[in-house]
Each structure stands twice: as structure tokens, then as C-alpha cells.
Amino acid sequence: MAAGAPGQRWHPPPADGGAVLHFYNSLVDEKVPFVPAAGAGSRQISWYACGPTVYDSAHMGHARNYVTFDVIRRVLEDYFGYNVLYVMNVTDVDDKIILRARRNHLLAAYRAAEADAAKVAQEAGAAIQAAVDKQAKKQQAMQAKVAGVTDSRQRTELEAALKQEEHKAKQLAGVQAAFQALLAGASPPSVDALLGVAGDQLAEALDAAHGSSVTDPGIFRAHAAKYEAEFFADMDALGVRRPDVLTRVVEFLPEIVAYVSRIVDNGMAYESNGSVYFDTAKFKEAGHVYGKCKPSSVGNAALAAESEANFETSEKRGPQDFALWKAAKPGEPAWDSPWGKGRPGWHIECSAMASRIIGARMDIHSGGEDLKFPHHDNELAQAEAFFHTEGCCQWVNYFLHSGHLEIEGLKMSKSLKNFITIREALTQFSGRQLRLMFLMAPWNKTVSYGETMRAEMRAREGAIKNFFQNVDVALRGAAAAEAATAAKWEAEEVALSDAVQEAQARVHEALLDNINTAGALDALAGLIKATNLYLAAKQDAAAAAAAAPPSDAGLAAAGPQPLLLRKAAAYVTRILSVFGVLPGPGDTLGLGGEGGGSSDAAGASYLDAFAAFRDEVRRQQPPPPAELPGGPRGAARASPPTPPPAAAPQMRGLAKAKAAPGELLAACDRVRDDALPLLGVRLEDRPDGTAVWKLDDPAVLAAERAEKLAAAAEAARRKLANALDKKAKELDKLQKLAALPGEREALADRYSAFEPDSGEPTHDKDGAPLEGKAREKGRKDLEKVRKVREPLAKRLAEDPNALAALEAEVADLTAQLAAMPGGAAS
């Protein structure tokens, strides 16, 4: 028997020394060898996963949990070759579901009936204040519990709980402030605006007053069904495999009632006022251990009350006892039982359904870290009590718990309202990107959802995509010259082969060590780096040997070896498919398509033909002076490749039509920029005048295209705005000159008479004739006046309608700018 923390007890299954896979087992809080319950040589594994409580949208914390165990399941099935029976429940009867469904129903009815905004404001304000006061009392009570505890582990747990209560209080203060700001606005707020801020608090008040009036069971079922469907749609988007068996509480009620009855018969549960409670004292007296997953939490009423309203009821015999069956209450769904109408407790649901499908011993049970206590510890106790007469003392051999996903130092949680829904996250990231994000951290450790994590994921994905694209290009090039290229391995090939084998060993070692996906990804990154260096070295060698004579065997210098490259890429592909980053063997059904040739090969030939055709069109363009033959472009390739047969008829037709190469190239570029990205094809021009195509995600290409178009549009807008500014300033200047007084009027304050032809002043303002220096000064004053008006005079001499034409041009540019997106921006 192995022992972890005080109170923990775990019996390792018998091993024959051959098992090397290790799991971190919460039942003993350490890594232990994995041995199937059916025996060390068995490939059969039973696994029960705690599924969703479907009362709201799933968030990223749930995504971390379900993607984590999907990865572990895939590794067990697709890498280690185990046959896993994967069972998952949907909790569709629960306090949280009942409460949320009831409150949503009451709030919707209130909104439909109430149109008086002033009344809503008054009632909503009172509801917010009541919630603030209630939360303050909860926070004070938690502070008292923290102060009164002496056990270090319990203190740590209570301090974490206190931090959550403080967060809730802070959120309510924010709601109250937002509500006061809404009321203080310039105009009275609408009913919808008020409910948008205070809806949750008002719903809580409505439930306290009218919750017992909600009697239609369809309200609760519809609520659960809605969020179950949403949950599985989210899981599909994340690439999570569906379970082999799905269990819903509403479909297992007879089995749950029978399960409770047997525990009562075994003397480890009792009825009280129509409810049935698990008797933890009798359970321990029978020789069982209570609190195997988290013994330090036993006796912590705050944690034990999780998802169980009225936990500290006087109906119980002992403070640690918990409900197996809850007597019916107004405003809740209820079913018949030997103890009267009621409904199952949360913990009994999983024990009963898992026992019904798997039996008295399962290999793996999984769930989030926060389910250790009370949920999983209570599950274990219930199952051992149910199977007591069969000698069951260990219902689960391996308990796996995924770490929290934190945001701002707190676990992401619906109750804390600090969560990002999966659907919100999928508007920013793909399912593959989110999976990569989770793969980069140990599955049983807490991780922080922040920009650092997201940036590391983007870098990792970019390296993987670049690797596959580079290998694809190299393989296509190698295939075209395979018969004429040397296949002998040199030192570079030996080094790359060693890198492949090293990666295989490191990945295997990492996966044996508690499914260490982060370590496995690092091993793949090492292989990717080695492959990229290999390709770069081969590219440099090819450029250096381009002018060298062929070998004695008549073969060209060896380029990248396609068989070795394919081996490296195939291994990376295999491991990524095992992790679910790429589709795996269990993700598709049937034989697949068969035909004369693969669609991938056919598509590649079409893309090769188009790229070669476009290369030929580009070669018809006269090179700019900087790229004359003998310069960089001419030196890059000794002889251009001949277009494939598919392009030849097009070239002949174009030659007959005498189409300009520039027009053809523009048409080809439109195909490159507009059509191919929609098909997931990136066509890149290389310095040597050829193009290479790579496959990519159409959404990524569309985003890049949109970004380029936006940048081009902004550049065009700025260019147009600059032109308008220049023309407007020119028009303003000429209009101001046109508004100036005439030459004689401008000089009238100094001179009274002027020469009829030349316009020069002849008399001063008092009528005295100008002579000598006075006459010369008058001539210079006239020149100054004329110089100021010269730009307008010059324009009008060239075009008498210049001002009108310039006004029309400014108006046209203004209209063009206004019609552009963001045209009004400065």
C-alpha cells in the first residue's frame, strides 16, 4: 500500500515490471506506474470523466479541462494503443441549474410585464444593495473562519476561498457604481438599460420572493437541454472527441434511487424528513477511508457545501454528512422515491451512473482540480458503500485532476464572473490554437490565461506551419528532379536522421512521464529546427554547385533527400495528430476515397502549372535596369524551367492574341491575391523570378489579405487626402489673391493719378506730380503690388477658367475622399 499525505491511502494494482507509463495520481499525490485493472498485459481501460453541469455557457476553464483529458485519451488510444471505454456524464439535475433556470424565467416574466422604468430603477437598486449586504456578511464569515483555523492546509484553502469572496464583493461594488452612474445620466435610463446592469441582482430578489411559484418541469429541462447542446457544439469546435457513453441524470433516475436504497440497506445512509444523507461516521466504522483525494479538506464546511444548498441543516446526524436524496421543495423538479418526492444530490449522480456502466472497479476517473473535495471524495465514498458487500475498498485506481486556468490570479469561474466563454475565445483563436496553448503546460498544473501564454502559442504554431510548408516545397522540388539527383547520404543526412531518432526517444520518454505534452512539443521543436537547418544547408549547397559539372554518375549534386524529409515530417504529423492538433485515426470513419490518383496530387499539378505559367509571363516583362541579365535576377538561375504541358496551350493562345505581358501578369496577380487564398493557397514570389506555392489556412490568408487591403486603402486615402490638402491650399491662396483690390485701388492711399498704359503712379495722394526719386518709388510700389498678384495673373493667362477648374477639382477630390472607408479621418 502506498501512502501520500496523512489520511491518503492507495493500493497499487499488481504489476509485472513491464509497465513504464506513469500518471500523477491524486489518490496518492505522486507519479505512479499505470497498470490496467484487467492486468498488466491488458489493453482495455475504463474511464469515467465528470462532464458539464449545464446551467450556463462553457468557459475557457472548462476548455482547459476537456481538451486536457481529450489529449490524454488520444495518447492512450493512438500512441500507446489502449482500448479506452470513455464514459462522460451530463449533470442536468442540480441546484445551479434549478436556480439559474428559475431566475431566468422570473426575470423574463418581469421584463415582459414591467414597463415603468422608475419602478424598475427603485426595485433594482434595492436588489443591488441587498446583494452587497449579503456578500459583506459572507466575506465577514469567511474571514472569521480563516482566523479560527490552525491547520496550514485548511488555512490555505480558506484563504483562497476568502480571496474569491473579496473578488465577488469588488464586482458587486462595480455593479452598484455602474448603476448609480446610469441613474445620474443626462436622460432617464430605459428598462432594458437598467436590467442590463442589475439583472442578476434583481433576478436573485425575484427568486427569493416568487421562486416557489415556478412549477413547470419543462422550464428546467429546456434550460439544461439548451446548454448541453451548446456545450457539445463548443467541444466539436475544439476538436474534442465525443465520449463512447453519455449518461444524463434524467435518464438514470430509477438507477439512482436503487443506488441510494442499497447504501441505506448497507447501513451507511439514513432517511431524515424525506431526504437521505450519507453517514460518514458509519462509513468509517465499516473500515473505509473518507476523503481520499483531499483529506485536508475534510471538515471544511465552506468547501463541503459546494453545490449543496442548506448543507448545515439540522436534519443531519453528523456535520460531514451529505445529501444523497433531497426532499421536494416548492419551485424545484421532483421524482418519486421510497422516501417521498424529491431529487438526487449532486454527488450520487456520478457514482450511480458510472457504477451502472463500468462496475465496481474503474481504471481512470477525471475532472477538474476543484472537484477533488467534496465531489470526488463523496463519489468514492458512495461507490465503496454501494459495493461494500463485494469487498470494494478502491473504486477508482487512478484519479486524474486537471489544473486550474487562472485569470488575474483567480481560477476562471462562473461564480466569480471572471470567465471568457469558449465561444468568445473562438472569435480570436482557432480550436487548434487553443489546444496548442494547453499542450504547452503540464496538464495537472495551474496555468495563467494571459498574453504571454497566447504569444508563445502563436510562435509555436508559426514554427510548425513554416516547417510543413518548407518541407512541402522541398518535397515537390525533389520529386521533379528525383531521377537525376544523387540519393547517397552525406553527413547532413546522418545528422538529420539522428535528430529524428532523438526526437522519437524524447517524445516517448515525455509521454511515459505523466503524458508530458510540453516536453514532447519541445522535442518536436528540436526536430523542426534540425530540419530547417538541413534545408537551409542544402539550399546554400545547391546555389554554390549550380555552375559545377555533374558527378561521374551523371547525377546532379544531392539536394534535400525526400525520403528522409518525409520521415521527419511524418513523425511530426503523427505526434500532432495524436495530440489532436491534426486529425487522428479515430476522427474519421470509413475506408476513405479511392480513385486513379489522390486529389492532393492532382491539386498540386494544377498549382504547379499555374505557377510555371505565371513565371513565364513574368519573364516576358522587360527587367528594370537594376535587374538586367548578369545582375541578381540573371545570376539566380542559369536556365528557366520550361512551363508544363498544361500551360503551353495558354501561351500559344496568348501569343496569337498578342496580349501585353503586363496585362497578363496583372490578371495572374489577381488570381494569386483573390482566388487562391480562398482555396488555402499562398503563392510567393522568389528573388530568382520563380514562384512557390504553400498550403495554409484560408481564414489566415483571408485575414492577411484583409490586412493588406486595409493598409493599401489607408495608403490610398492618405495619398488622396494629401492631394486634396495641396489643391485646397492652392485654391485658397488663389481665391485670396482674387479677392484683393485692383492695382490702382491698392495704391490709392499713396497715389492719385496713374499712367494709362503702364499703370505707373504719376501724382501723389495730394495731386502733386511725381518727379525723380518719388517717381522711381512709385514704380517700385507698383512692382510690389503686381508681384503679390503675379501667381493668379499667371494662372489666368494660361487658363481664364483656372479658378473654376480648381474649385471643381477640389470638390471632386473631397467627394472621392468622403466615399472611401475612413475618408473623414485626418
Coordinates of N, CA and C in Angstrom, one line a residue, residues 222-336:
A222 N -35.7 22.4 -20.4 CA -35.3 23.2 -21.6 C -34.0 24.0 -21.3
H223 N -33.9 24.5 -20.1 CA -32.6 25.2 -19.8 C -31.4 24.3 -19.9
A224 N -31.5 23.1 -19.3 CA -30.4 22.2 -19.4 C -30.1 21.7 -20.8
A225 N -31.2 21.5 -21.6 CA -31.0 21.0 -22.9 C -30.3 22.0 -23.8
K226 N -30.7 23.3 -23.6 CA -30.0 24.4 -24.4 C -28.5 24.4 -24.1
Y227 N -28.1 24.4 -22.9 CA -26.7 24.5 -22.6 C -25.9 23.2 -22.9
E228 N -26.6 22.0 -22.8 CA -26.0 20.8 -23.3 C -25.6 20.9 -24.7
A229 N -26.6 21.3 -25.6 CA -26.3 21.4 -27.0 C -25.2 22.4 -27.3
E230 N -25.2 23.5 -26.5 CA -24.1 24.5 -26.7 C -22.8 23.9 -26.3
F231 N -22.8 23.2 -25.2 CA -21.5 22.6 -24.8 C -20.9 21.6 -25.8
F232 N -21.7 20.8 -26.4 CA -21.1 19.8 -27.4 C -20.7 20.5 -28.7
A233 N -21.4 21.6 -29.0 CA -21.0 22.4 -30.2 C -19.6 23.0 -29.9
D234 N -19.4 23.5 -28.7 CA -18.1 24.0 -28.3 C -17.0 23.0 -28.3
M235 N -17.4 21.8 -27.8 CA -16.4 20.7 -27.8 C -16.0 20.3 -29.2
D236 N -17.0 20.2 -30.1 CA -16.7 19.9 -31.5 C -15.8 21.0 -32.1
A237 N -16.0 22.2 -31.8 CA -15.2 23.3 -32.3 C -13.8 23.2 -31.8
L238 N -13.6 22.6 -30.6 CA -12.3 22.5 -30.0 C -11.6 21.1 -30.5
G239 N -12.3 20.3 -31.2 CA -11.8 19.0 -31.7 C -11.8 18.0 -30.6
V240 N -12.6 18.1 -29.6 CA -12.7 17.1 -28.5 C -13.5 15.9 -29.0
R241 N -13.0 14.7 -28.9 CA -13.7 13.5 -29.3 C -14.9 13.3 -28.4
R242 N -16.0 12.9 -29.0 CA -17.2 12.6 -28.2 C -17.0 11.3 -27.3
P243 N -17.6 11.3 -26.2 CA -17.5 10.1 -25.3 C -18.0 8.8 -26.0
D244 N -17.6 7.7 -25.5 CA -18.2 6.4 -26.0 C -19.6 6.2 -25.4
V245 N -19.8 6.7 -24.2 CA -21.1 6.5 -23.5 C -21.4 7.9 -22.8
L246 N -22.6 8.4 -23.1 CA -23.0 9.6 -22.5 C -24.2 9.3 -21.5
T247 N -24.1 9.8 -20.3 CA -25.1 9.5 -19.3 C -25.7 10.8 -18.8
R248 N -27.1 10.9 -18.8 CA -27.8 12.0 -18.3 C -28.5 11.6 -17.0
V249 N -28.6 12.5 -16.1 CA -29.2 12.2 -14.8 C -30.7 11.9 -15.0
V250 N -31.4 12.6 -15.9 CA -32.8 12.4 -16.0 C -33.1 11.0 -16.6
E251 N -32.1 10.4 -17.2 CA -32.4 9.1 -17.8 C -32.0 8.0 -16.9
F252 N -31.4 8.3 -15.7 CA -30.9 7.3 -14.8 C -31.5 7.4 -13.4
L253 N -32.7 8.1 -13.3 CA -33.3 8.3 -12.0 C -33.7 7.0 -11.3
P254 N -34.2 6.0 -12.0 CA -34.5 4.7 -11.3 C -33.3 4.0 -10.8
E255 N -32.2 4.1 -11.5 CA -30.9 3.5 -11.1 C -30.4 4.3 -9.9
I256 N -30.5 5.6 -9.9 CA -30.0 6.4 -8.8 C -30.8 6.1 -7.5
V257 N -32.1 6.0 -7.6 CA -33.0 5.7 -6.5 C -32.5 4.3 -5.9
A258 N -32.3 3.3 -6.8 CA -31.9 2.0 -6.3 C -30.5 2.0 -5.7
Y259 N -29.7 2.9 -6.2 CA -28.3 3.0 -5.7 C -28.3 3.6 -4.2
V260 N -29.2 4.6 -4.0 CA -29.3 5.2 -2.7 C -29.9 4.1 -1.7
S261 N -30.9 3.4 -2.2 CA -31.5 2.4 -1.4 C -30.5 1.3 -0.9
R262 N -29.6 0.9 -1.8 CA -28.7 -0.1 -1.4 C -27.7 0.4 -0.3
I263 N -27.3 1.7 -0.5 CA -26.4 2.3 0.5 C -27.1 2.4 1.9
V264 N -28.4 2.7 1.9 CA -29.2 2.7 3.1 C -29.2 1.3 3.7
D265 N -29.5 0.3 2.8 CA -29.5 -1.1 3.3 C -28.2 -1.6 3.8
N266 N -27.1 -1.0 3.3 CA -25.8 -1.4 3.8 C -25.4 -0.7 5.1
G267 N -26.3 0.2 5.6 CA -26.1 0.8 6.9 C -25.3 2.1 6.8
M268 N -25.1 2.6 5.6 CA -24.2 3.8 5.6 C -24.9 5.0 5.0
A269 N -26.2 5.1 5.2 CA -27.1 6.2 4.8 C -28.4 6.1 5.6
Y270 N -29.0 7.3 5.8 CA -30.2 7.3 6.6 C -31.2 8.3 6.1
E271 N -32.5 8.1 6.3 CA -33.6 9.0 5.9 C -33.9 10.0 7.0
S272 N -34.1 11.2 6.6 CA -34.5 12.3 7.6 C -35.4 13.3 6.9
N273 N -36.7 13.3 7.3 CA -37.7 14.2 6.8 C -37.8 14.2 5.3
G274 N -37.8 13.0 4.7 CA -37.9 12.8 3.3 C -36.6 12.9 2.5
S275 N -35.5 13.3 3.1 CA -34.2 13.4 2.5 C -33.4 12.2 3.0
V276 N -32.4 11.8 2.2 CA -31.5 10.7 2.6 C -30.1 11.3 2.6
Y277 N -29.3 11.0 3.7 CA -28.0 11.5 3.9 C -27.0 10.4 4.1
F278 N -25.8 10.6 3.5 CA -24.7 9.7 3.7 C -24.1 9.8 5.1
D279 N -24.0 8.7 5.7 CA -23.5 8.6 7.1 C -22.0 8.4 7.1
T280 N -21.2 9.5 7.2 CA -19.8 9.4 7.1 C -19.2 8.6 8.3
A281 N -19.8 8.8 9.5 CA -19.3 8.0 10.7 C -19.5 6.5 10.5
K282 N -20.6 6.1 10.0 CA -20.9 4.6 9.8 C -19.9 4.1 8.7
F283 N -19.7 5.0 7.7 CA -18.8 4.6 6.6 C -17.4 4.3 7.1
K284 N -16.9 5.2 8.0 CA -15.6 4.9 8.6 C -15.5 3.8 9.5
E285 N -16.7 3.6 10.3 CA -16.7 2.5 11.2 C -16.7 1.1 10.4
A286 N -17.2 1.1 9.2 CA -17.2 -0.1 8.4 C -15.8 -0.4 7.8
G287 N -14.8 0.5 8.1 CA -13.4 0.2 7.6 C -13.0 1.0 6.4
H288 N -13.8 1.9 6.0 CA -13.5 2.7 4.8 C -12.8 4.0 5.2
V289 N -12.1 4.6 4.2 CA -11.4 5.9 4.4 C -12.2 7.0 3.7
Y290 N -12.6 8.1 4.4 CA -13.3 9.2 3.8 C -12.3 10.3 3.6
G291 N -12.4 10.9 2.3 CA -11.6 12.0 2.0 C -10.2 11.6 1.4
K292 N -10.3 10.6 0.4 CA -9.0 10.1 -0.2 C -8.3 11.1 -1.1
C293 N -9.1 11.9 -1.8 CA -8.5 12.8 -2.8 C -7.9 14.0 -2.1
K294 N -8.6 14.5 -1.1 CA -8.1 15.7 -0.4 C -8.4 15.6 1.1
P295 N -7.7 14.8 1.8 CA -8.0 14.6 3.2 C -8.0 15.9 4.1
S296 N -7.2 16.9 3.6 CA -7.0 18.1 4.4 C -8.3 18.9 4.4
S297 N -9.2 18.7 3.4 CA -10.4 19.5 3.3 C -11.6 18.9 4.1
V298 N -11.4 17.6 4.6 CA -12.5 17.0 5.4 C -12.7 17.9 6.6
G299 N -14.0 18.2 6.9 CA -14.3 19.1 8.0 C -14.4 20.5 7.6
N300 N -14.1 20.9 6.4 CA -14.2 22.3 5.9 C -15.6 22.5 5.4
A301 N -16.5 23.1 6.2 CA -17.9 23.2 5.8 C -18.0 24.1 4.6
A302 N -17.2 25.1 4.4 CA -17.3 26.0 3.3 C -17.1 25.3 2.0
L303 N -16.1 24.4 1.9 CA -15.9 23.6 0.7 C -16.9 22.5 0.6
A304 N -17.3 21.8 1.7 CA -18.2 20.7 1.6 C -19.6 21.2 1.1
A305 N -19.9 22.4 1.3 CA -21.3 22.9 0.9 C -21.3 23.3 -0.6
E306 N -20.2 23.0 -1.3 CA -20.2 23.3 -2.7 C -21.3 22.6 -3.5
S307 N -22.2 23.4 -4.1 CA -23.3 22.9 -4.9 C -24.3 22.1 -4.1
E308 N -24.4 22.4 -2.8 CA -25.4 21.8 -1.9 C -26.0 22.9 -1.0
A309 N -27.1 23.4 -1.4 CA -27.8 24.4 -0.6 C -28.2 23.8 0.8
N310 N -28.2 24.6 1.8 CA -28.6 24.2 3.1 C -27.8 23.0 3.6
F311 N -26.4 23.1 3.4 CA -25.6 22.0 3.8 C -25.6 21.8 5.3
E312 N -25.6 22.8 6.1 CA -25.5 22.7 7.5 C -26.9 22.6 8.2
T313 N -27.8 21.8 7.5 CA -29.1 21.5 8.1 C -29.1 20.7 9.4
S314 N -30.1 20.9 10.2 CA -30.2 20.2 11.5 C -30.7 18.8 11.2
E315 N -31.1 18.4 10.0 CA -31.6 17.1 9.7 C -30.5 16.0 9.8
K316 N -29.2 16.5 9.7 CA -28.1 15.5 9.6 C -27.7 15.0 11.0
R317 N -27.2 13.8 11.0 CA -26.6 13.3 12.2 C -25.2 13.8 12.5
G318 N -24.5 14.0 11.4 CA -23.1 14.5 11.6 C -22.8 15.6 10.7
P319 N -21.9 16.5 11.0 CA -21.6 17.7 10.2 C -21.0 17.4 8.9
Q320 N -20.3 16.3 8.7 CA -19.7 15.9 7.4 C -20.7 15.1 6.5
D321 N -21.8 14.7 7.0 CA -22.8 14.0 6.2 C -23.3 14.9 5.1
F322 N -23.7 14.2 4.0 CA -24.1 15.0 2.8 C -25.3 14.3 2.2
A323 N -26.1 15.0 1.3 CA -27.3 14.6 0.8 C -27.1 13.6 -0.4
L324 N -27.8 12.5 -0.3 CA -27.9 11.5 -1.4 C -29.2 11.8 -2.2
W325 N -30.3 12.1 -1.4 CA -31.6 12.4 -2.0 C -32.2 13.6 -1.2
K326 N -32.7 14.5 -2.0 CA -33.2 15.8 -1.4 C -34.7 15.8 -1.5
A327 N -35.4 16.0 -0.3 CA -36.9 16.0 -0.3 C -37.3 17.2 -1.2
A328 N -38.5 17.0 -1.8 CA -39.0 18.0 -2.7 C -39.3 19.3 -2.0
K329 N -39.0 20.4 -2.7 CA -39.3 21.8 -2.3 C -40.1 22.5 -3.4
P330 N -40.9 23.5 -3.0 CA -41.6 24.3 -4.0 C -40.6 25.0 -4.9
G331 N -40.9 25.0 -6.2 CA -40.0 25.6 -7.2 C -38.9 24.8 -7.7
E332 N -39.0 23.4 -7.4 CA -38.0 22.5 -7.9 C -38.6 21.3 -8.5
P333 N -37.9 20.7 -9.5 CA -38.5 19.5 -10.1 C -38.3 18.3 -9.1
A334 N -39.2 17.3 -9.2 CA -39.2 16.2 -8.2 C -39.6 14.9 -8.9
W335 N -39.1 13.8 -8.3 CA -39.5 12.5 -8.8 C -39.8 11.6 -7.6
D336 N -40.6 10.5 -7.9 CA -41.0 9.6 -6.8 C -39.8 8.8 -6.3

